[in-house]
XYZ file of C-alpha atoms in Angstrom:
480
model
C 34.063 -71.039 -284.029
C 36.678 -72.725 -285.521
C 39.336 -70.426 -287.552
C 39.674 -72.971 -290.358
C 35.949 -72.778 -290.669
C 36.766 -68.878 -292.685
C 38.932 -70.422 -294.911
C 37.529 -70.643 -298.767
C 39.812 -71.361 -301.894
C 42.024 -70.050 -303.538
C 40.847 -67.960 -306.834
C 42.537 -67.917 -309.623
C 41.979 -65.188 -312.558
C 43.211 -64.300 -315.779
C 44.997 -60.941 -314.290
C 47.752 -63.450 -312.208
C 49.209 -64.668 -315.851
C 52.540 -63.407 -317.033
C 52.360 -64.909 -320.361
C 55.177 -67.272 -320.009
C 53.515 -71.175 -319.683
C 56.216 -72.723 -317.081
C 55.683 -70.337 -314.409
C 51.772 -69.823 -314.996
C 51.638 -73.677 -314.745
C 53.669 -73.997 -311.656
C 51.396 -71.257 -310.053
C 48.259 -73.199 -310.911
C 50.161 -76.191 -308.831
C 50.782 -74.181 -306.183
C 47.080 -72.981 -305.919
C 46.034 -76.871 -306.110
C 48.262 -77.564 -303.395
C 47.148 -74.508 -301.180
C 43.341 -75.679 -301.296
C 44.342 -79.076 -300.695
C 45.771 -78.230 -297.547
C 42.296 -75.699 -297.418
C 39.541 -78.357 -297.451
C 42.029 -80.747 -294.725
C 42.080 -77.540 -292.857
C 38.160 -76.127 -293.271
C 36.966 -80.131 -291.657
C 38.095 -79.428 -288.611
C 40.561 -82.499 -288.248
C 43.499 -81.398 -287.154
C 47.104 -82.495 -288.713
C 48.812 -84.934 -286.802
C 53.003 -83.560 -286.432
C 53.873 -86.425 -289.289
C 50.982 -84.704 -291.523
C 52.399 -81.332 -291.299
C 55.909 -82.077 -291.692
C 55.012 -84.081 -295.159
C 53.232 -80.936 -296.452
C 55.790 -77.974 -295.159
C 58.481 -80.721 -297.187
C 56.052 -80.859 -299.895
C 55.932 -76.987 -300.035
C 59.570 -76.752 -299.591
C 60.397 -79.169 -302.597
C 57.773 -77.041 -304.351
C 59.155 -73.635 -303.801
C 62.936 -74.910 -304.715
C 61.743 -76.428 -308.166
C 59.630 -73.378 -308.773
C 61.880 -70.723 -307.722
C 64.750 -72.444 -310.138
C 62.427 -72.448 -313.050
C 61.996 -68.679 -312.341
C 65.611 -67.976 -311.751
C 66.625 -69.839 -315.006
C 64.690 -67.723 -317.304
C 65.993 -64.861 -315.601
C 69.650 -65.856 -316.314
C 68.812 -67.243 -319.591
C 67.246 -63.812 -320.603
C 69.772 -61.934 -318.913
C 68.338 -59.617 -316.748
C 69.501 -57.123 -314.568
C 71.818 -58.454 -311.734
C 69.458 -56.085 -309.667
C 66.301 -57.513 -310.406
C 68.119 -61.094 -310.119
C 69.120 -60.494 -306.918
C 66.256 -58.834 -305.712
C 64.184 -61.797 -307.022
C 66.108 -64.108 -305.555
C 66.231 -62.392 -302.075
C 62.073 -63.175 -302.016
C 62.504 -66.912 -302.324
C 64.698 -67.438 -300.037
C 62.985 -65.525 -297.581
C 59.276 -67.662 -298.577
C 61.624 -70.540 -297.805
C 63.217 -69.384 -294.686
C 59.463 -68.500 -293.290
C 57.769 -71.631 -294.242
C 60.626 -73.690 -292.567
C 60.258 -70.969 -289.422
C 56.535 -72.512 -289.245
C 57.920 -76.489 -287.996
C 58.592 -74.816 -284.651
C 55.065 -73.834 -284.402
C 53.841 -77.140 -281.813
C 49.956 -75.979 -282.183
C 48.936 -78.083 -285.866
C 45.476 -76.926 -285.548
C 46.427 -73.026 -285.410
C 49.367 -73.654 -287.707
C 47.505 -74.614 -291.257
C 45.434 -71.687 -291.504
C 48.075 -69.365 -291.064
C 49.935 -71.248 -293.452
C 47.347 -71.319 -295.602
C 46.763 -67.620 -295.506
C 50.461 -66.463 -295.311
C 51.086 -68.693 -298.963
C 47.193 -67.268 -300.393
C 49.096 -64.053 -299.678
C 52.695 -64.391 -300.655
C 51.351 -65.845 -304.079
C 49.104 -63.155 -304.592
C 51.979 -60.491 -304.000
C 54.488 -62.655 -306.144
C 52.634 -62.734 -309.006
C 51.215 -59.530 -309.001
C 54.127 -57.442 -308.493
C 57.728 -59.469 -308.739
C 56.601 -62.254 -311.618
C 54.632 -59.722 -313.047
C 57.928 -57.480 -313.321
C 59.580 -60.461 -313.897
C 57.625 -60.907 -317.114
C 57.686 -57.003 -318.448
C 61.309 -57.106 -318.454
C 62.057 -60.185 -319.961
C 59.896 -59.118 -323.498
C 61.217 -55.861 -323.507
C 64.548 -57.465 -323.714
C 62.971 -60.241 -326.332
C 61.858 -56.615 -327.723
C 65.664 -55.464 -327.872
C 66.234 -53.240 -325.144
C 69.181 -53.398 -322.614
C 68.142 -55.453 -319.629
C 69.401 -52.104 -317.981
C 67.142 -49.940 -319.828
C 64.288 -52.326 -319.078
C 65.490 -52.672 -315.352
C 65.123 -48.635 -315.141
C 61.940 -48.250 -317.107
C 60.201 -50.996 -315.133
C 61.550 -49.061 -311.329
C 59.361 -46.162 -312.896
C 56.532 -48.540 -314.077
C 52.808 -47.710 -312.786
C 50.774 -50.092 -312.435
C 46.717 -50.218 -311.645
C 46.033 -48.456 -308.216
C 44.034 -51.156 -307.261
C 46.744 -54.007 -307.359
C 49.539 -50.967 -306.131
C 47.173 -50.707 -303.168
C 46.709 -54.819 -302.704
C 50.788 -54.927 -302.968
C 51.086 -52.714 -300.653
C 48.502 -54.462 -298.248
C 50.254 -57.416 -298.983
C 53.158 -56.589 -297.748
C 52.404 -55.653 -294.685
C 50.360 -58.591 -294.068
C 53.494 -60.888 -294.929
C 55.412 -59.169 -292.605
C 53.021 -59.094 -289.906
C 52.686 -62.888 -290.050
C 56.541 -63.035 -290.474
C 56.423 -61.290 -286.679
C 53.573 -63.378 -285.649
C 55.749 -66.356 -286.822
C 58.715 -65.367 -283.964
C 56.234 -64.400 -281.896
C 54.858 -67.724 -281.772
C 58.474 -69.277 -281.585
C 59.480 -67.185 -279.361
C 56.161 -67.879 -276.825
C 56.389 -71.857 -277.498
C 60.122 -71.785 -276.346
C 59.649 -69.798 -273.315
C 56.363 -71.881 -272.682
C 58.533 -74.793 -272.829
C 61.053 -73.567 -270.256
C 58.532 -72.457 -267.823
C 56.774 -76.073 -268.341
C 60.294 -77.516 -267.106
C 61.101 -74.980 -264.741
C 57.672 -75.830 -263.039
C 58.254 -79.837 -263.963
C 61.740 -79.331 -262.128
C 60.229 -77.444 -259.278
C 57.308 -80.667 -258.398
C 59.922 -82.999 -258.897
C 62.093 -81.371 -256.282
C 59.125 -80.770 -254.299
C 57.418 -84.431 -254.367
C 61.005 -85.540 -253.273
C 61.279 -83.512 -250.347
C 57.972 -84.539 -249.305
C 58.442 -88.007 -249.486
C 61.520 -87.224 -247.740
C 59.543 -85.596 -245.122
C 57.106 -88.290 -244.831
C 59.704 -90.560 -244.483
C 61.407 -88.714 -241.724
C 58.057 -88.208 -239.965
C 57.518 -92.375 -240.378
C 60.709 -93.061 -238.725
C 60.146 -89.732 -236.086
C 56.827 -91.820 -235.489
C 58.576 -95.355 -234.882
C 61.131 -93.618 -232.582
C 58.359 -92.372 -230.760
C 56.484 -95.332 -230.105
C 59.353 -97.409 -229.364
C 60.539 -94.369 -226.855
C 57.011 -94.561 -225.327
C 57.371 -98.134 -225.032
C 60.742 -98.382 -223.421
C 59.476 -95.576 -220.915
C 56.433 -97.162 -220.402
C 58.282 -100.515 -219.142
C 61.037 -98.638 -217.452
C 58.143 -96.929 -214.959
C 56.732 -100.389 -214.427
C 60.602 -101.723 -214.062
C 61.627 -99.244 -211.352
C 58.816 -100.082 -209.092
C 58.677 -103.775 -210.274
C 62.341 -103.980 -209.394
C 61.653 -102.523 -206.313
C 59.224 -104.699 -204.940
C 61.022 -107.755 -205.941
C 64.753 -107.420 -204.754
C 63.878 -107.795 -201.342
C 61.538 -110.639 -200.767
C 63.754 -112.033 -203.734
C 67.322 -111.512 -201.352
C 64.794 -113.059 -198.119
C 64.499 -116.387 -200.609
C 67.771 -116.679 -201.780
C 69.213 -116.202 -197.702
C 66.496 -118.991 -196.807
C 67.561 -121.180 -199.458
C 70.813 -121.103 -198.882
C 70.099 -121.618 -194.783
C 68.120 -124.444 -196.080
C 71.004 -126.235 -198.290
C 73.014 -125.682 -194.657
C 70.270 -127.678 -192.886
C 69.395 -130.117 -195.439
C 73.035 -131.241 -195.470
C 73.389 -130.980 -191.503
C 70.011 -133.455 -191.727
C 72.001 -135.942 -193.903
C 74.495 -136.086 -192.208
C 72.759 -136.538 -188.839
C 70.916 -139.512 -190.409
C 74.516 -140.764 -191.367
C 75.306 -140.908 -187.454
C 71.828 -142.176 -186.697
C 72.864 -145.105 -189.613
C 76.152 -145.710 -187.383
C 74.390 -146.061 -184.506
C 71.700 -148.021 -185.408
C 73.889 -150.903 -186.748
C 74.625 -151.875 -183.002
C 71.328 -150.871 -181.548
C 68.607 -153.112 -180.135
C 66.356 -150.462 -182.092
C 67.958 -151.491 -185.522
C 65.089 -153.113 -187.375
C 62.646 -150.304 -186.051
C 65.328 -147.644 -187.508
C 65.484 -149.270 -190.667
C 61.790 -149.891 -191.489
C 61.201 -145.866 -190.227
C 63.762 -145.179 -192.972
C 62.108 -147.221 -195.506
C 58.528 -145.446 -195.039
C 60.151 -142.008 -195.576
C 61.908 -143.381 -198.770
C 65.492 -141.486 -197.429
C 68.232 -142.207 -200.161
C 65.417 -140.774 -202.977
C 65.245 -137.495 -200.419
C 69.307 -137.732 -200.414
C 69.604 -137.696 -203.520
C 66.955 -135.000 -204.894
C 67.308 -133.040 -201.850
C 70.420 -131.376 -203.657
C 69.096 -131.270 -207.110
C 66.215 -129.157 -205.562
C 68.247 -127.081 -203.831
C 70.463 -125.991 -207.222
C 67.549 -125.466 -209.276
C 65.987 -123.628 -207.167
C 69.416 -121.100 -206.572
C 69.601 -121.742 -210.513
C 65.928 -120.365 -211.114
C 66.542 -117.102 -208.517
C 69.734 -116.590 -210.511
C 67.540 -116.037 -213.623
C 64.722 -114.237 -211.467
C 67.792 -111.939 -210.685
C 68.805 -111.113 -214.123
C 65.607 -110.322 -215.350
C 65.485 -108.067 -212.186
C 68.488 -106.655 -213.418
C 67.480 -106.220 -216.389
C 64.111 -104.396 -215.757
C 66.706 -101.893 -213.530
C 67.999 -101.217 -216.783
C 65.036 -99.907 -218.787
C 64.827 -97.280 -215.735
C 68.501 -96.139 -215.835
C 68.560 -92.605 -218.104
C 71.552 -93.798 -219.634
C 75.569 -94.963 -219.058
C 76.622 -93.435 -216.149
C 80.371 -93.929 -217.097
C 81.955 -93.830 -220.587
C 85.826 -94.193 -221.858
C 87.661 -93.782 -224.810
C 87.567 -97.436 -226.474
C 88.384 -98.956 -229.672
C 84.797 -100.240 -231.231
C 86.985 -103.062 -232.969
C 87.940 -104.611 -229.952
C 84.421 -104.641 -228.705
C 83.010 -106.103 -231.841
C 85.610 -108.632 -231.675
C 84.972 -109.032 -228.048
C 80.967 -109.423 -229.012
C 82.051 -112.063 -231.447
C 84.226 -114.042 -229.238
C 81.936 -113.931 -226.153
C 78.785 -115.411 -228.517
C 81.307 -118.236 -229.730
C 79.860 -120.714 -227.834
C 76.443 -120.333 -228.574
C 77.219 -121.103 -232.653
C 76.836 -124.263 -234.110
C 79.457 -126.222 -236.231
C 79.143 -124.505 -239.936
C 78.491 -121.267 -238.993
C 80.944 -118.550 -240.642
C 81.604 -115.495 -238.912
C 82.940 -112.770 -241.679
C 84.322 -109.451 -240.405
C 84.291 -106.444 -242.284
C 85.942 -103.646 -240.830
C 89.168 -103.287 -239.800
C 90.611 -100.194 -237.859
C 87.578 -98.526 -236.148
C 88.275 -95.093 -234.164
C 87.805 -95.293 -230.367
C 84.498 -93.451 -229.190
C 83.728 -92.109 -225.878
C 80.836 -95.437 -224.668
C 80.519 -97.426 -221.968
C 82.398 -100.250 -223.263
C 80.332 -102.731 -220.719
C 76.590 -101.548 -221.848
C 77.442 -101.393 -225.643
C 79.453 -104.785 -225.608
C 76.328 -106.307 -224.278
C 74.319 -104.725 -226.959
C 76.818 -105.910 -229.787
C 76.690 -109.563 -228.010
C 72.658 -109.645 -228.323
C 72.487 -108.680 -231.704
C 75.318 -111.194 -232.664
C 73.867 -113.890 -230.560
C 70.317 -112.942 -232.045
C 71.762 -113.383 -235.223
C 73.571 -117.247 -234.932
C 70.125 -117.997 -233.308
C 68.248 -116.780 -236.766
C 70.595 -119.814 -238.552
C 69.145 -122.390 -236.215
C 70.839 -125.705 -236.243
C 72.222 -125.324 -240.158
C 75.384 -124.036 -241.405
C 75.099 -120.421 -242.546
C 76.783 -116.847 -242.400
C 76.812 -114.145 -240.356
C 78.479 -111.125 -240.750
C 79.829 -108.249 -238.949
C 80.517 -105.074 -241.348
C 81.626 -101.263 -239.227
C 82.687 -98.592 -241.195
C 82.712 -94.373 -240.967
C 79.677 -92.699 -243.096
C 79.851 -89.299 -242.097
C 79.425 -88.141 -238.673
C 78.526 -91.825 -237.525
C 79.600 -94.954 -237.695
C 77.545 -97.860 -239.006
C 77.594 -101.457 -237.765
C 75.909 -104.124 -239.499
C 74.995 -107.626 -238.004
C 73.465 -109.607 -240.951
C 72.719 -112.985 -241.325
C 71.520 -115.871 -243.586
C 69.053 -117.532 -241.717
C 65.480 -117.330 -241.492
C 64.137 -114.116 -241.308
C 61.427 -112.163 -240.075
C 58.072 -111.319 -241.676
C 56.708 -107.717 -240.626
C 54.194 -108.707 -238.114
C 57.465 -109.628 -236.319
C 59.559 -107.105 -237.268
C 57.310 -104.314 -235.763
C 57.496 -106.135 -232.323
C 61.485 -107.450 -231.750
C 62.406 -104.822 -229.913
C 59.394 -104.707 -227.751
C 60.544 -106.186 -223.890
C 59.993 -109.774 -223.368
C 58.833 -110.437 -226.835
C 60.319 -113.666 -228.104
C 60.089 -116.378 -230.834
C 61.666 -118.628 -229.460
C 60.025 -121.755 -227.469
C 59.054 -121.083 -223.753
C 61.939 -121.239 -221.531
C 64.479 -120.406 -223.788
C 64.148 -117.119 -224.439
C 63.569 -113.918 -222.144
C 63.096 -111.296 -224.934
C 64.844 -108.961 -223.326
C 68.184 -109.082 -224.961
C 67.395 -106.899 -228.441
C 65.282 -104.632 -226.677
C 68.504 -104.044 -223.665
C 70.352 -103.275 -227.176
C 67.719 -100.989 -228.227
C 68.060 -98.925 -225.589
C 71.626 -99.356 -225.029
C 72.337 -97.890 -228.215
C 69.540 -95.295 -228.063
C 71.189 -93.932 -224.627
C 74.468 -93.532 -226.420
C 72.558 -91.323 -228.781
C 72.523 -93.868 -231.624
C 69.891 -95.766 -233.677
C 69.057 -99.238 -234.598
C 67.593 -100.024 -238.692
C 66.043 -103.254 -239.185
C 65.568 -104.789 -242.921
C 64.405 -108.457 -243.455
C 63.213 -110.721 -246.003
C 61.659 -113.944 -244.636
C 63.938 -117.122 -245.827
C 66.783 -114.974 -246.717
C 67.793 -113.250 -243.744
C 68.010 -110.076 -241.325
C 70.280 -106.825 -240.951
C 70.372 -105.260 -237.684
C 72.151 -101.750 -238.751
C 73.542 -99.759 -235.423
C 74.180 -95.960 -236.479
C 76.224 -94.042 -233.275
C 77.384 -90.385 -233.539
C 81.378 -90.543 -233.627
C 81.468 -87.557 -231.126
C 78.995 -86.940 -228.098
C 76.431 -84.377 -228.369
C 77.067 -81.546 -226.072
């Protein structure tokens, strides 16, 4: 059941005058006001933290103007300073209490405690200091001293019954006095504990997104790991198998070029001969049928394309050798600025007119790298990047710089972009997006795991129509 529900008015009676009209009618007030705030509190609807703070201000203004009315017929009746100050002493500790109730954040506990703590105070005010009050001042109307009346009233007796309710009194206004810090005292360590604990899930909920985060990326490392051994199993046996048959072609085809040309030129003496031969017509309608100066001429075209085609046979060969190797098999002490500028210059060619290259780093350290492998990672991710731009004028940029224990490169670009179905699959061998024939999809993913067998990462970020960043992150000193 609901405390407020105990609450009942406020009684007046005819014992709680003192005779003198100002204060009785302030009191009366004061009991209006108290079972105001009784019926509010006896409905059960609980004070909003506006409500309360307009009644403790009303009570507040209340108490001052009362408590001066008191204290000025005191001074004007000259009292004892003792009794004065004594007096006085009370309201300002009624004050002091009712302001010690605005820390109290619970509204719904704090107005019946308020309630009963004023029901209370009044009670004891009237019946023992106003009542005092009120003896003294017409014994000095009556002609004695105020000291005489001071002294006769410390040995005044009054009815047991309201000597025993003081007394109860005040030890029920100091009880809710300590129930008042109590409740102060509880809020603000409830309050400290509430952001100790807030603190302590914030922290938390950030090192588990931190976690999860980790355990994302752990998980892409993984897969693309699995991947990349995955292909360089297939690539060491794949390799394998097609070197030799592949040198067997290349030796016949160039044996072939050697006989093709030692044909033509046969058929250039047979020509000679011909001329002044009986045979002549019979030679030249022989050459005719086999349509010979189409074969001279294609005959060599063949023969390139064909060297051209096991040239690119051989680098993907190559390449697929590289998937299986564990990792650079010999590193020096080079300066990463001349291989970025290196990278640059080598992919020159492949730019188109209006394409800005912007550098962004100046003196990098020299790392221990195989300068070779990790130039031809820098050159496919600079090369990828001018191919983003297409045919249009655009930027690309080149930023390295120290962060810590690494260094960071960052190939970006202005072109078009990547949505994240693509994203998830660039580095994935022969994936392209480029038309058949012009791309073998191999180049990002060789820079993949160039860079992951110097240790290193590779961070992709894109946003389709605006452009991609490639971020490379090595360790500045080898792992031991």
């Amino acid at each position: 059941m609901n405390s407020a529900s105990h609450i009942v008015p406020f009684q007046w009676a005819d014992y709680f005058e003192t005779g003198f009209d100002d204060v009785d009618g302030q009191h009366h007030k004061l009991v209006d006001l108290i079972n105001v705030l009784a019926q509010r509190a006896a409905s059960g609807s609980e004070l909003q933290p506006a409500e309360l703070t307009h009644v403790l201000d009303g009570l507040a203004r209340y108490a001052l103007h009362h408590f001066a009315t008191e204290e000025a017929l005191m001074e004007a009746a000259g009292l004892d300073p003792r009794h004065l100050r004594a007096h006085r002493q009370l309201h300002a500790d009624f004050v002091t209490q009712v302001e010690e109730m605005r820390s109290t954040a619970d509204s719904a506990r704090v107005v019946p405690v308020l309630y009963r703590f004023v029901t209370s105070w009044l009670t004891f005010h009237i019946l023992d200091t106003d009542h005092s009050m009120a003896r003294q001042m017409r014994a000095v109307a009556a002609g004695s001293t105020p000291e005489a009346a001071f002294e006769a009233e410390s040995g005044h007796r009054g009815d047991p019954g309201n000597t025993a309710l003081i007394g109860a009194v005040r030890n029920l206004l100091g009880l809710v006095a300590e129930r008042n810090n109590e409740l102060a005292s509880i809020n603000a360590r409830l309050e400290q504990r509430v952001a100790e604990r807030t603190a302590a899930l914030t922290a938390a909920n950030q090192a588990l997104r931190h976690t999860l985060d980790s355990l994302e990326d752990t998980r892409t490392r993984l897969q693309e790991a699995d991947k990349l051994a995955a292909v360089g199993q297939l690539a060491a046996g794949v390799a394998h198998e097609i070197n030799n048959p592949l040198a067997f072609v290349a030796s016949n085809l160039g044996t072939l070029r050697e006989y093709a040309e030692r044909m033509l030129a046969l058929v250039n003496t047979a020509d000679r001969l011909a001329a002044t031969s009986a045979n002549r017509e019979a030679w030249q309608a022989a050459r005719a049928e086999t349509d010979l100066e189409f074969i001279r001429e294609d005959l060599p075209v063949l023969v390139v394309e064909s060297t051209r085609g096991l040239g690119r046979v051989a680098e993907i060969v190559q390449a697929l050798q590289g998937f299986a190797s564990p990792g650079p098999s010999e590193t020096s002490e080079v300066s990463l600025s001349a291989l970025l500028d290196g990278a640059i210059k080598a992919t020159a060619a492949s730019r188109r007119p209006g394409q800005e290259v912007v550098r962004g780093y100046g003196v990098l350290p020299s790392m221990a790298v195989n300068p070779t492998l990790l130039g031809e990672a820098f050159k496919a991710l600079i090369d990828n990047a001018g191919r983003a731009l297409g045919n249009v004028s655009g930027t690309l940029t080149v930023r390295a710089r120290e962060v810590g224990a690494e260094l960071v490169v960052d190939v970006e670009d202005t072109g078009c972009g990547m949505d994240e179905a693509t994203r998830s699959r660039i580095f994935e061998p022969f994936f392209t997006t480029r038309p058949v024939g012009q791309g073998r999809g191999l180049g990002l993913s060789s820079a993949y795991r160039i860079v992951r067998q110097h240790g290193g990462r590779i961070e992709v970020g894109s946003v389709p129509g605006k452009g991609s960043r490639f971020r490379v992150l090595l360790p500045l000193h080898a792992s031991a």
